[in-house]
């Protein structure tokens, strides 16, 4: 025969297991927690869900490209996304992260500090021009940018040319103009 304490122990373990399931379900359904608590989200998926979606325009292409993250962040920080998402056609001369870091260093700033650089908006607008300018058709010697600055294409160091997106032609460059 089973000792009298054995059925009680089995009943107690079932009760504790039910309480644990109830507590887990309650915690999983909470959307917020106090500071220091772990947040458990039920039916939540990881990865890129909930991240910002980008269009197939000049800004979207720049923002999605890992080696152009500083340029993309600067465009957002300077609030000039509209120039890169407009209907077009536009031409963008996109400096990669190494070029942007070199520009920051030459300006005596860190990559974080460059985002608050007073002339950042003008620097960014020196990289976008109204109209379609392709290397395949021959780039003009000089292009007037949206900022009003005339930029010589002769001295530009290109990494890749004629990247087509919905509203623009993008040229990947290794310098900040």
PDB file of N, CA and C in Angstrom, residues 17-120:
ATOM      1  N   UNK A  17       2.486  22.727 -10.688  1.00  0.00           N
ATOM      2  CA  UNK A  17       2.674  22.768 -12.147  1.00  0.00           C
ATOM      3  C   UNK A  17       1.607  23.631 -12.806  1.00  0.00           C
ATOM      4  N   UNK A  18       0.337  23.517 -12.371  1.00  0.00           N
ATOM      5  CA  UNK A  18      -0.738  24.351 -12.930  1.00  0.00           C
ATOM      6  C   UNK A  18      -0.482  25.829 -12.634  1.00  0.00           C
ATOM      7  N   UNK A  19      -0.059  26.128 -11.405  1.00  0.00           N
ATOM      8  CA  UNK A  19       0.206  27.520 -11.029  1.00  0.00           C
ATOM      9  C   UNK A  19       1.354  28.085 -11.877  1.00  0.00           C
ATOM     10  N   UNK A  20       2.365  27.268 -12.118  1.00  0.00           N
ATOM     11  CA  UNK A  20       3.498  27.721 -12.930  1.00  0.00           C
ATOM     12  C   UNK A  20       3.047  28.037 -14.344  1.00  0.00           C
ATOM     13  N   UNK A  21       2.191  27.192 -14.918  1.00  0.00           N
ATOM     14  CA  UNK A  21       1.681  27.447 -16.262  1.00  0.00           C
ATOM     15  C   UNK A  21       0.860  28.722 -16.289  1.00  0.00           C
ATOM     16  N   UNK A  22       0.030  28.931 -15.284  1.00  0.00           N
ATOM     17  CA  UNK A  22      -0.791  30.143 -15.207  1.00  0.00           C
ATOM     18  C   UNK A  22       0.098  31.375 -15.082  1.00  0.00           C
ATOM     19  N   UNK A  23       1.121  31.316 -14.230  1.00  0.00           N
ATOM     20  CA  UNK A  23       2.032  32.441 -14.051  1.00  0.00           C
ATOM     21  C   UNK A  23       2.778  32.729 -15.350  1.00  0.00           C
ATOM     22  N   UNK A  24       3.261  31.692 -16.028  1.00  0.00           N
ATOM     23  CA  UNK A  24       3.971  31.871 -17.298  1.00  0.00           C
ATOM     24  C   UNK A  24       3.068  32.508 -18.340  1.00  0.00           C
ATOM     25  N   UNK A  25       1.832  32.057 -18.418  1.00  0.00           N
ATOM     26  CA  UNK A  25       0.889  32.627 -19.389  1.00  0.00           C
ATOM     27  C   UNK A  25       0.601  34.077 -19.069  1.00  0.00           C
ATOM     28  N   UNK A  26       0.493  34.405 -17.773  1.00  0.00           N
ATOM     29  CA  UNK A  26       0.225  35.788 -17.377  1.00  0.00           C
ATOM     30  C   UNK A  26       1.404  36.675 -17.750  1.00  0.00           C
ATOM     31  N   UNK A  27       2.625  36.240 -17.447  1.00  0.00           N
ATOM     32  CA  UNK A  27       3.808  37.022 -17.781  1.00  0.00           C
ATOM     33  C   UNK A  27       3.936  37.169 -19.291  1.00  0.00           C
ATOM     34  N   UNK A  28       3.649  36.118 -20.040  1.00  0.00           N
ATOM     35  CA  UNK A  28       3.782  36.157 -21.499  1.00  0.00           C
ATOM     36  C   UNK A  28       2.784  37.105 -22.143  1.00  0.00           C
ATOM     37  N   UNK A  29       1.645  37.333 -21.504  1.00  0.00           N
ATOM     38  CA  UNK A  29       0.654  38.205 -22.114  1.00  0.00           C
ATOM     39  C   UNK A  29       0.871  39.672 -21.771  1.00  0.00           C
ATOM     40  N   UNK A  30       1.724  39.981 -20.802  1.00  0.00           N
ATOM     41  CA  UNK A  30       2.000  41.377 -20.453  1.00  0.00           C
ATOM     42  C   UNK A  30       2.850  42.017 -21.522  1.00  0.00           C
ATOM     43  N   UNK A  31       2.531  43.245 -21.878  1.00  0.00           N
ATOM     44  CA  UNK A  31       3.277  43.942 -22.919  1.00  0.00           C
ATOM     45  C   UNK A  31       4.363  44.841 -22.339  1.00  0.00           C
ATOM     46  N   UNK A  32       4.210  45.247 -21.099  1.00  0.00           N
ATOM     47  CA  UNK A  32       5.216  46.088 -20.468  1.00  0.00           C
ATOM     48  C   UNK A  32       5.576  45.506 -19.116  1.00  0.00           C
ATOM     49  N   UNK A  33       6.705  45.885 -18.614  1.00  0.00           N
ATOM     50  CA  UNK A  33       7.158  45.412 -17.324  1.00  0.00           C
ATOM     51  C   UNK A  33       7.854  46.559 -16.607  1.00  0.00           C
ATOM     52  N   UNK A  34       8.005  46.398 -15.305  1.00  0.00           N
ATOM     53  CA  UNK A  34       8.710  47.405 -14.529  1.00  0.00           C
ATOM     54  C   UNK A  34      10.184  47.371 -14.881  1.00  0.00           C
ATOM     55  N   UNK A  35      10.878  48.407 -14.540  1.00  0.00           N
ATOM     56  CA  UNK A  35      12.308  48.488 -14.824  1.00  0.00           C
ATOM     57  C   UNK A  35      13.034  47.305 -14.198  1.00  0.00           C
ATOM     58  N   UNK A  36      13.886  46.669 -14.980  1.00  0.00           N
ATOM     59  CA  UNK A  36      14.668  45.556 -14.486  1.00  0.00           C
ATOM     60  C   UNK A  36      14.032  44.199 -14.706  1.00  0.00           C
ATOM     61  N   UNK A  37      12.754  44.143 -15.057  1.00  0.00           N
ATOM     62  CA  UNK A  37      12.098  42.868 -15.297  1.00  0.00           C
ATOM     63  C   UNK A  37      12.322  42.437 -16.735  1.00  0.00           C
ATOM     64  N   UNK A  38      12.264  41.144 -16.931  1.00  0.00           N
ATOM     65  CA  UNK A  38      12.376  40.596 -18.277  1.00  0.00           C
ATOM     66  C   UNK A  38      11.016  40.648 -18.939  1.00  0.00           C
ATOM     67  N   UNK A  39      10.973  41.104 -20.169  1.00  0.00           N
ATOM     68  CA  UNK A  39       9.713  41.159 -20.909  1.00  0.00           C
ATOM     69  C   UNK A  39       9.639  39.941 -21.811  1.00  0.00           C
ATOM     70  N   UNK A  40       8.555  39.210 -21.684  1.00  0.00           N
ATOM     71  CA  UNK A  40       8.334  38.044 -22.520  1.00  0.00           C
ATOM     72  C   UNK A  40       7.148  38.362 -23.401  1.00  0.00           C
ATOM     73  N   UNK A  41       7.314  38.259 -24.696  1.00  0.00           N
ATOM     74  CA  UNK A  41       6.214  38.548 -25.614  1.00  0.00           C
ATOM     75  C   UNK A  41       5.760  37.260 -26.274  1.00  0.00           C
ATOM     76  N   UNK A  42       4.498  36.994 -26.154  1.00  0.00           N
ATOM     77  CA  UNK A  42       3.941  35.802 -26.763  1.00  0.00           C
ATOM     78  C   UNK A  42       3.610  36.103 -28.222  1.00  0.00           C
ATOM     79  N   UNK A  43       3.851  35.149 -29.084  1.00  0.00           N
ATOM     80  CA  UNK A  43       3.583  35.264 -30.519  1.00  0.00           C
ATOM     81  C   UNK A  43       4.401  36.362 -31.185  1.00  0.00           C
ATOM     82  N   UNK A  44       5.526  36.696 -30.611  1.00  0.00           N
ATOM     83  CA  UNK A  44       6.388  37.703 -31.205  1.00  0.00           C
ATOM     84  C   UNK A  44       7.461  37.008 -32.024  1.00  0.00           C
ATOM     85  N   UNK A  45       7.776  37.553 -33.167  1.00  0.00           N
ATOM     86  CA  UNK A  45       8.812  36.976 -34.009  1.00  0.00           C
ATOM     87  C   UNK A  45      10.018  37.890 -33.982  1.00  0.00           C
ATOM     88  N   UNK A  46      11.184  37.321 -34.062  1.00  0.00           N
ATOM     89  CA  UNK A  46      12.412  38.101 -34.060  1.00  0.00           C
ATOM     90  C   UNK A  46      12.761  38.546 -35.461  1.00  0.00           C
ATOM     91  N   UNK A  47      14.003  38.933 -35.634  1.00  0.00           N
ATOM     92  CA  UNK A  47      14.466  39.324 -36.952  1.00  0.00           C
ATOM     93  C   UNK A  47      14.060  40.731 -37.300  1.00  0.00           C
ATOM     94  N   UNK A  48      13.667  40.952 -38.535  1.00  0.00           N
ATOM     95  CA  UNK A  48      13.428  42.295 -39.026  1.00  0.00           C
ATOM     96  C   UNK A  48      11.980  42.742 -38.915  1.00  0.00           C
ATOM     97  N   UNK A  49      11.129  41.897 -38.359  1.00  0.00           N
ATOM     98  CA  UNK A  49       9.731  42.318 -38.255  1.00  0.00           C
ATOM     99  C   UNK A  49       9.642  43.522 -37.337  1.00  0.00           C
ATOM    100  N   UNK A  50       8.875  44.471 -37.737  1.00  0.00           N
ATOM    101  CA  UNK A  50       8.726  45.690 -36.954  1.00  0.00           C
ATOM    102  C   UNK A  50       9.764  46.737 -37.303  1.00  0.00           C
ATOM    103  N   UNK A  51      10.762  46.370 -38.082  1.00  0.00           N
ATOM    104  CA  UNK A  51      11.769  47.335 -38.498  1.00  0.00           C
ATOM    105  C   UNK A  51      11.183  48.223 -39.596  1.00  0.00           C
ATOM    106  N   UNK A  52      11.827  49.333 -39.822  1.00  0.00           N
ATOM    107  CA  UNK A  52      11.366  50.264 -40.841  1.00  0.00           C
ATOM    108  C   UNK A  52      11.464  49.642 -42.235  1.00  0.00           C
ATOM    109  N   UNK A  53      10.437  49.818 -43.015  1.00  0.00           N
ATOM    110  CA  UNK A  53      10.438  49.331 -44.397  1.00  0.00           C
ATOM    111  C   UNK A  53      10.897  50.466 -45.311  1.00  0.00           C
ATOM    112  N   UNK A  54      11.729  50.127 -46.283  1.00  0.00           N
ATOM    113  CA  UNK A  54      12.245  51.126 -47.213  1.00  0.00           C
ATOM    114  C   UNK A  54      11.733  50.845 -48.617  1.00  0.00           C
ATOM    115  N   UNK A  55      11.514  51.906 -49.348  1.00  0.00           N
ATOM    116  CA  UNK A  55      11.099  51.782 -50.747  1.00  0.00           C
ATOM    117  C   UNK A  55      12.325  51.545 -51.617  1.00  0.00           C
ATOM    118  N   UNK A  56      12.094  51.313 -52.891  1.00  0.00           N
ATOM    119  CA  UNK A  56      13.190  51.140 -53.837  1.00  0.00           C
ATOM    120  C   UNK A  56      13.565  52.486 -54.455  1.00  0.00           C
ATOM    121  N   UNK A  57      13.787  53.467 -53.596  1.00  0.00           N
ATOM    122  CA  UNK A  57      14.217  54.786 -54.056  1.00  0.00           C
ATOM    123  C   UNK A  57      15.650  55.012 -53.589  1.00  0.00           C
ATOM    124  N   UNK A  58      16.185  56.188 -53.885  1.00  0.00           N
ATOM    125  CA  UNK A  58      17.582  56.469 -53.552  1.00  0.00           C
ATOM    126  C   UNK A  58      17.838  56.341 -52.052  1.00  0.00           C
ATOM    127  N   UNK A  59      16.984  56.930 -51.231  1.00  0.00           N
ATOM    128  CA  UNK A  59      17.190  56.840 -49.786  1.00  0.00           C
ATOM    129  C   UNK A  59      17.068  55.399 -49.302  1.00  0.00           C
ATOM    130  N   UNK A  60      16.074  54.672 -49.791  1.00  0.00           N
ATOM    131  CA  UNK A  60      15.889  53.282 -49.383  1.00  0.00           C
ATOM    132  C   UNK A  60      17.104  52.437 -49.695  1.00  0.00           C
ATOM    133  N   UNK A  61      17.665  52.602 -50.868  1.00  0.00           N
ATOM    134  CA  UNK A  61      18.847  51.837 -51.266  1.00  0.00           C
ATOM    135  C   UNK A  61      20.035  52.181 -50.363  1.00  0.00           C
ATOM    136  N   UNK A  62      20.218  53.458 -50.077  1.00  0.00           N
ATOM    137  CA  UNK A  62      21.331  53.896 -49.227  1.00  0.00           C
ATOM    138  C   UNK A  62      21.142  53.388 -47.796  1.00  0.00           C
ATOM    139  N   UNK A  63      19.945  53.529 -47.269  1.00  0.00           N
ATOM    140  CA  UNK A  63      19.673  53.131 -45.881  1.00  0.00           C
ATOM    141  C   UNK A  63      19.817  51.627 -45.679  1.00  0.00           C
ATOM    142  N   UNK A  64      19.514  50.837 -46.694  1.00  0.00           N
ATOM    143  CA  UNK A  64      19.609  49.377 -46.586  1.00  0.00           C
ATOM    144  C   UNK A  64      21.031  48.858 -46.766  1.00  0.00           C
ATOM    145  N   UNK A  65      21.882  49.618 -47.409  1.00  0.00           N
ATOM    146  CA  UNK A  65      23.238  49.156 -47.704  1.00  0.00           C
ATOM    147  C   UNK A  65      24.144  49.337 -46.491  1.00  0.00           C
ATOM    148  N   UNK A  66      24.733  48.253 -46.028  1.00  0.00           N
ATOM    149  CA  UNK A  66      25.553  48.270 -44.811  1.00  0.00           C
ATOM    150  C   UNK A  66      26.740  49.229 -44.909  1.00  0.00           C
ATOM    151  N   UNK A  67      27.367  49.339 -46.056  1.00  0.00           N
ATOM    152  CA  UNK A  67      28.553  50.191 -46.166  1.00  0.00           C
ATOM    153  C   UNK A  67      28.219  51.665 -46.407  1.00  0.00           C
ATOM    154  N   UNK A  68      26.943  52.008 -46.352  1.00  0.00           N
ATOM    155  CA  UNK A  68      26.520  53.410 -46.514  1.00  0.00           C
ATOM    156  C   UNK A  68      25.660  53.858 -45.335  1.00  0.00           C
ATOM    157  N   UNK A  69      25.818  53.199 -44.201  1.00  0.00           N
ATOM    158  CA  UNK A  69      24.968  53.485 -43.035  1.00  0.00           C
ATOM    159  C   UNK A  69      25.191  54.893 -42.477  1.00  0.00           C
ATOM    160  N   UNK A  70      26.419  55.390 -42.503  1.00  0.00           N
ATOM    161  CA  UNK A  70      26.669  56.750 -41.996  1.00  0.00           C
ATOM    162  C   UNK A  70      25.987  57.794 -42.887  1.00  0.00           C
ATOM    163  N   UNK A  71      26.074  57.606 -44.183  1.00  0.00           N
ATOM    164  CA  UNK A  71      25.420  58.527 -45.122  1.00  0.00           C
ATOM    165  C   UNK A  71      23.901  58.475 -44.912  1.00  0.00           C
ATOM    166  N   UNK A  72      23.352  57.282 -44.785  1.00  0.00           N
ATOM    167  CA  UNK A  72      21.913  57.127 -44.548  1.00  0.00           C
ATOM    168  C   UNK A  72      21.478  57.755 -43.234  1.00  0.00           C
ATOM    169  N   UNK A  73      22.254  57.540 -42.183  1.00  0.00           N
ATOM    170  CA  UNK A  73      21.931  58.126 -40.875  1.00  0.00           C
ATOM    171  C   UNK A  73      22.006  59.648 -40.927  1.00  0.00           C
ATOM    172  N   UNK A  74      22.991  60.164 -41.645  1.00  0.00           N
ATOM    173  CA  UNK A  74      23.141  61.621 -41.772  1.00  0.00           C
ATOM    174  C   UNK A  74      21.963  62.231 -42.527  1.00  0.00           C
ATOM    175  N   UNK A  75      21.488  61.538 -43.567  1.00  0.00           N
ATOM    176  CA  UNK A  75      20.327  62.022 -44.330  1.00  0.00           C
ATOM    177  C   UNK A  75      19.115  62.141 -43.416  1.00  0.00           C
ATOM    178  N   UNK A  76      18.913  61.136 -42.584  1.00  0.00           N
ATOM    179  CA  UNK A  76      17.787  61.167 -41.639  1.00  0.00           C
ATOM    180  C   UNK A  76      17.991  62.258 -40.603  1.00  0.00           C
ATOM    181  N   UNK A  77      19.182  62.343 -40.029  1.00  0.00           N
ATOM    182  CA  UNK A  77      19.481  63.328 -38.974  1.00  0.00           C
ATOM    183  C   UNK A  77      19.316  64.762 -39.486  1.00  0.00           C
ATOM    184  N   UNK A  78      19.736  65.011 -40.719  1.00  0.00           N
ATOM    185  CA  UNK A  78      19.651  66.364 -41.281  1.00  0.00           C
ATOM    186  C   UNK A  78      18.272  66.667 -41.872  1.00  0.00           C
ATOM    187  N   UNK A  79      17.374  65.696 -41.803  1.00  0.00           N
ATOM    188  CA  UNK A  79      15.994  65.856 -42.277  1.00  0.00           C
ATOM    189  C   UNK A  79      15.932  66.242 -43.753  1.00  0.00           C
ATOM    190  N   UNK A  80      16.711  65.532 -44.582  1.00  0.00           N
ATOM    191  CA  UNK A  80      16.693  65.785 -46.020  1.00  0.00           C
ATOM    192  C   UNK A  80      16.259  64.540 -46.807  1.00  0.00           C
ATOM    193  N   UNK A  81      15.570  63.618 -46.150  1.00  0.00           N
ATOM    194  CA  UNK A  81      15.099  62.405 -46.827  1.00  0.00           C
ATOM    195  C   UNK A  81      14.258  62.741 -48.054  1.00  0.00           C
ATOM    196  N   UNK A  82      13.510  63.824 -47.982  1.00  0.00           N
ATOM    197  CA  UNK A  82      12.649  64.229 -49.098  1.00  0.00           C
ATOM    198  C   UNK A  82      13.405  64.432 -50.395  1.00  0.00           C
ATOM    199  N   UNK A  83      14.623  64.915 -50.310  1.00  0.00           N
ATOM    200  CA  UNK A  83      15.443  65.118 -51.519  1.00  0.00           C
ATOM    201  C   UNK A  83      15.845  63.784 -52.148  1.00  0.00           C
ATOM    202  N   UNK A  84      15.913  62.734 -51.332  1.00  0.00           N
ATOM    203  CA  UNK A  84      16.342  61.424 -51.812  1.00  0.00           C
ATOM    204  C   UNK A  84      15.167  60.488 -52.125  1.00  0.00           C
ATOM    205  N   UNK A  85      13.958  60.909 -51.723  1.00  0.00           N
ATOM    206  CA  UNK A  85      12.768  60.090 -51.981  1.00  0.00           C
ATOM    207  C   UNK A  85      11.815  60.755 -52.973  1.00  0.00           C
ATOM    208  N   UNK A  86      12.198  61.910 -53.492  1.00  0.00           N
ATOM    209  CA  UNK A  86      11.335  62.642 -54.423  1.00  0.00           C
ATOM    210  C   UNK A  86      11.080  61.817 -55.688  1.00  0.00           C
ATOM    211  N   UNK A  87      10.158  62.298 -56.500  1.00  0.00           N
ATOM    212  CA  UNK A  87       9.771  61.570 -57.711  1.00  0.00           C
ATOM    213  C   UNK A  87      10.938  61.362 -58.673  1.00  0.00           C
ATOM    214  N   UNK A  88      11.794  62.331 -58.794  1.00  0.00           N
ATOM    215  CA  UNK A  88      12.953  62.182 -59.668  1.00  0.00           C
ATOM    216  C   UNK A  88      12.661  62.535 -61.110  1.00  0.00           C
ATOM    217  N   UNK A  89      13.560  62.305 -62.005  1.00  0.00           N
ATOM    218  CA  UNK A  89      14.811  61.594 -61.778  1.00  0.00           C
ATOM    219  C   UNK A  89      15.860  62.464 -61.084  1.00  0.00           C
ATOM    220  N   UNK A  90      16.628  61.801 -60.229  1.00  0.00           N
ATOM    221  CA  UNK A  90      17.746  62.450 -59.556  1.00  0.00           C
ATOM    222  C   UNK A  90      18.978  61.557 -59.717  1.00  0.00           C
ATOM    223  N   UNK A  91      20.122  62.152 -59.461  1.00  0.00           N
ATOM    224  CA  UNK A  91      21.373  61.405 -59.450  1.00  0.00           C
ATOM    225  C   UNK A  91      22.021  61.622 -58.103  1.00  0.00           C
ATOM    226  N   UNK A  92      22.431  60.532 -57.466  1.00  0.00           N
ATOM    227  CA  UNK A  92      23.045  60.602 -56.136  1.00  0.00           C
ATOM    228  C   UNK A  92      24.475  60.077 -56.224  1.00  0.00           C
ATOM    229  N   UNK A  93      25.383  60.838 -55.645  1.00  0.00           N
ATOM    230  CA  UNK A  93      26.770  60.434 -55.515  1.00  0.00           C
ATOM    231  C   UNK A  93      26.941  60.068 -54.037  1.00  0.00           C
ATOM    232  N   UNK A  94      26.832  58.777 -53.734  1.00  0.00           N
ATOM    233  CA  UNK A  94      26.776  58.299 -52.352  1.00  0.00           C
ATOM    234  C   UNK A  94      28.156  57.906 -51.823  1.00  0.00           C
ATOM    235  N   UNK A  95      28.665  58.651 -50.826  1.00  0.00           N
ATOM    236  CA  UNK A  95      29.954  58.288 -50.230  1.00  0.00           C
ATOM    237  C   UNK A  95      29.785  57.109 -49.267  1.00  0.00           C
ATOM    238  N   UNK A  96      30.732  56.161 -49.314  1.00  0.00           N
ATOM    239  CA  UNK A  96      30.650  55.012 -48.413  1.00  0.00           C
ATOM    240  C   UNK A  96      31.077  55.414 -46.992  1.00  0.00           C
ATOM    241  N   UNK A  97      30.962  54.474 -46.060  1.00  0.00           N
ATOM    242  CA  UNK A  97      31.259  54.770 -44.658  1.00  0.00           C
ATOM    243  C   UNK A  97      32.711  55.186 -44.434  1.00  0.00           C
ATOM    244  N   UNK A  98      33.642  54.592 -45.172  1.00  0.00           N
ATOM    245  CA  UNK A  98      35.048  54.977 -45.023  1.00  0.00           C
ATOM    246  C   UNK A  98      35.256  56.435 -45.420  1.00  0.00           C
ATOM    247  N   UNK A  99      34.635  56.841 -46.513  1.00  0.00           N
ATOM    248  CA  UNK A  99      34.749  58.233 -46.965  1.00  0.00           C
ATOM    249  C   UNK A  99      34.105  59.179 -45.949  1.00  0.00           C
ATOM    250  N   UNK A 100      32.962  58.783 -45.410  1.00  0.00           N
ATOM    251  CA  UNK A 100      32.277  59.631 -44.437  1.00  0.00           C
ATOM    252  C   UNK A 100      33.093  59.732 -43.150  1.00  0.00           C
ATOM    253  N   UNK A 101      33.722  58.631 -42.734  1.00  0.00           N
ATOM    254  CA  UNK A 101      34.577  58.650 -41.536  1.00  0.00           C
ATOM    255  C   UNK A 101      35.803  59.531 -41.765  1.00  0.00           C
ATOM    256  N   UNK A 102      36.376  59.459 -42.953  1.00  0.00           N
ATOM    257  CA  UNK A 102      37.523  60.323 -43.288  1.00  0.00           C
ATOM    258  C   UNK A 102      37.121  61.795 -43.258  1.00  0.00           C
ATOM    259  N   UNK A 103      35.920  62.088 -43.776  1.00  0.00           N
ATOM    260  CA  UNK A 103      35.419  63.464 -43.761  1.00  0.00           C
ATOM    261  C   UNK A 103      35.249  63.946 -42.319  1.00  0.00           C
ATOM    262  N   UNK A 104      34.695  63.093 -41.462  1.00  0.00           N
ATOM    263  CA  UNK A 104      34.505  63.450 -40.049  1.00  0.00           C
ATOM    264  C   UNK A 104      35.852  63.733 -39.394  1.00  0.00           C
ATOM    265  N   UNK A 105      36.816  62.860 -39.638  1.00  0.00           N
ATOM    266  CA  UNK A 105      38.155  63.020 -39.050  1.00  0.00           C
ATOM    267  C   UNK A 105      38.812  64.302 -39.534  1.00  0.00           C
ATOM    268  N   UNK A 106      38.704  64.583 -40.834  1.00  0.00           N
ATOM    269  CA  UNK A 106      39.285  65.810 -41.401  1.00  0.00           C
ATOM    270  C   UNK A 106      38.619  67.058 -40.826  1.00  0.00           C
ATOM    271  N   UNK A 107      37.359  66.911 -40.410  1.00  0.00           N
ATOM    272  CA  UNK A 107      36.621  68.034 -39.807  1.00  0.00           C
ATOM    273  C   UNK A 107      36.883  68.132 -38.308  1.00  0.00           C
ATOM    274  N   UNK A 108      37.703  67.207 -37.780  1.00  0.00           N
ATOM    275  CA  UNK A 108      38.018  67.207 -36.351  1.00  0.00           C
ATOM    276  C   UNK A 108      36.879  66.666 -35.501  1.00  0.00           C
ATOM    277  N   UNK A 109      36.042  65.821 -36.091  1.00  0.00           N
ATOM    278  CA  UNK A 109      34.874  65.289 -35.385  1.00  0.00           C
ATOM    279  C   UNK A 109      34.864  63.767 -35.420  1.00  0.00           C
ATOM    280  N   UNK A 110      34.153  63.190 -34.471  1.00  0.00           N
ATOM    281  CA  UNK A 110      33.960  61.741 -34.489  1.00  0.00           C
ATOM    282  C   UNK A 110      32.798  61.426 -35.424  1.00  0.00           C
ATOM    283  N   UNK A 111      32.583  60.135 -35.682  1.00  0.00           N
ATOM    284  CA  UNK A 111      31.461  59.734 -36.545  1.00  0.00           C
ATOM    285  C   UNK A 111      30.124  60.075 -35.890  1.00  0.00           C
ATOM    286  N   UNK A 112      30.088  60.120 -34.586  1.00  0.00           N
ATOM    287  CA  UNK A 112      28.853  60.501 -33.879  1.00  0.00           C
ATOM    288  C   UNK A 112      28.687  62.015 -33.923  1.00  0.00           C
ATOM    289  N   UNK A 113      29.767  62.745 -33.677  1.00  0.00           N
ATOM    290  CA  UNK A 113      29.702  64.207 -33.659  1.00  0.00           C
ATOM    291  C   UNK A 113      29.365  64.797 -35.030  1.00  0.00           C
ATOM    292  N   UNK A 114      29.757  64.110 -36.099  1.00  0.00           N
ATOM    293  CA  UNK A 114      29.493  64.636 -37.444  1.00  0.00           C
ATOM    294  C   UNK A 114      27.990  64.753 -37.694  1.00  0.00           C
ATOM    295  N   UNK A 115      27.204  63.959 -36.988  1.00  0.00           N
ATOM    296  CA  UNK A 115      25.747  63.994 -37.168  1.00  0.00           C
ATOM    297  C   UNK A 115      25.150  65.313 -36.662  1.00  0.00           C
ATOM    298  N   UNK A 116      25.900  66.048 -35.848  1.00  0.00           N
ATOM    299  CA  UNK A 116      25.451  67.353 -35.359  1.00  0.00           C
ATOM    300  C   UNK A 116      26.249  68.508 -35.964  1.00  0.00           C
ATOM    301  N   UNK A 117      27.027  68.221 -36.985  1.00  0.00           N
ATOM    302  CA  UNK A 117      27.831  69.212 -37.693  1.00  0.00           C
ATOM    303  C   UNK A 117      26.899  70.263 -38.298  1.00  0.00           C
ATOM    304  N   UNK A 118      27.128  71.552 -38.042  1.00  0.00           N
ATOM    305  CA  UNK A 118      26.217  72.591 -38.543  1.00  0.00           C
ATOM    306  C   UNK A 118      26.026  72.600 -40.060  1.00  0.00           C
ATOM    307  N   UNK A 119      27.038  72.228 -40.825  1.00  0.00           N
ATOM    308  CA  UNK A 119      26.927  72.244 -42.280  1.00  0.00           C
ATOM    309  C   UNK A 119      26.538  70.899 -42.881  1.00  0.00           C
ATOM    310  N   UNK A 120      26.050  69.963 -42.055  1.00  0.00           N
ATOM    311  CA  UNK A 120      25.744  68.618 -42.534  1.00  0.00           C
ATOM    312  C   UNK A 120      24.716  68.614 -43.663  1.00  0.00           C
TER     313      UNK A 120
END
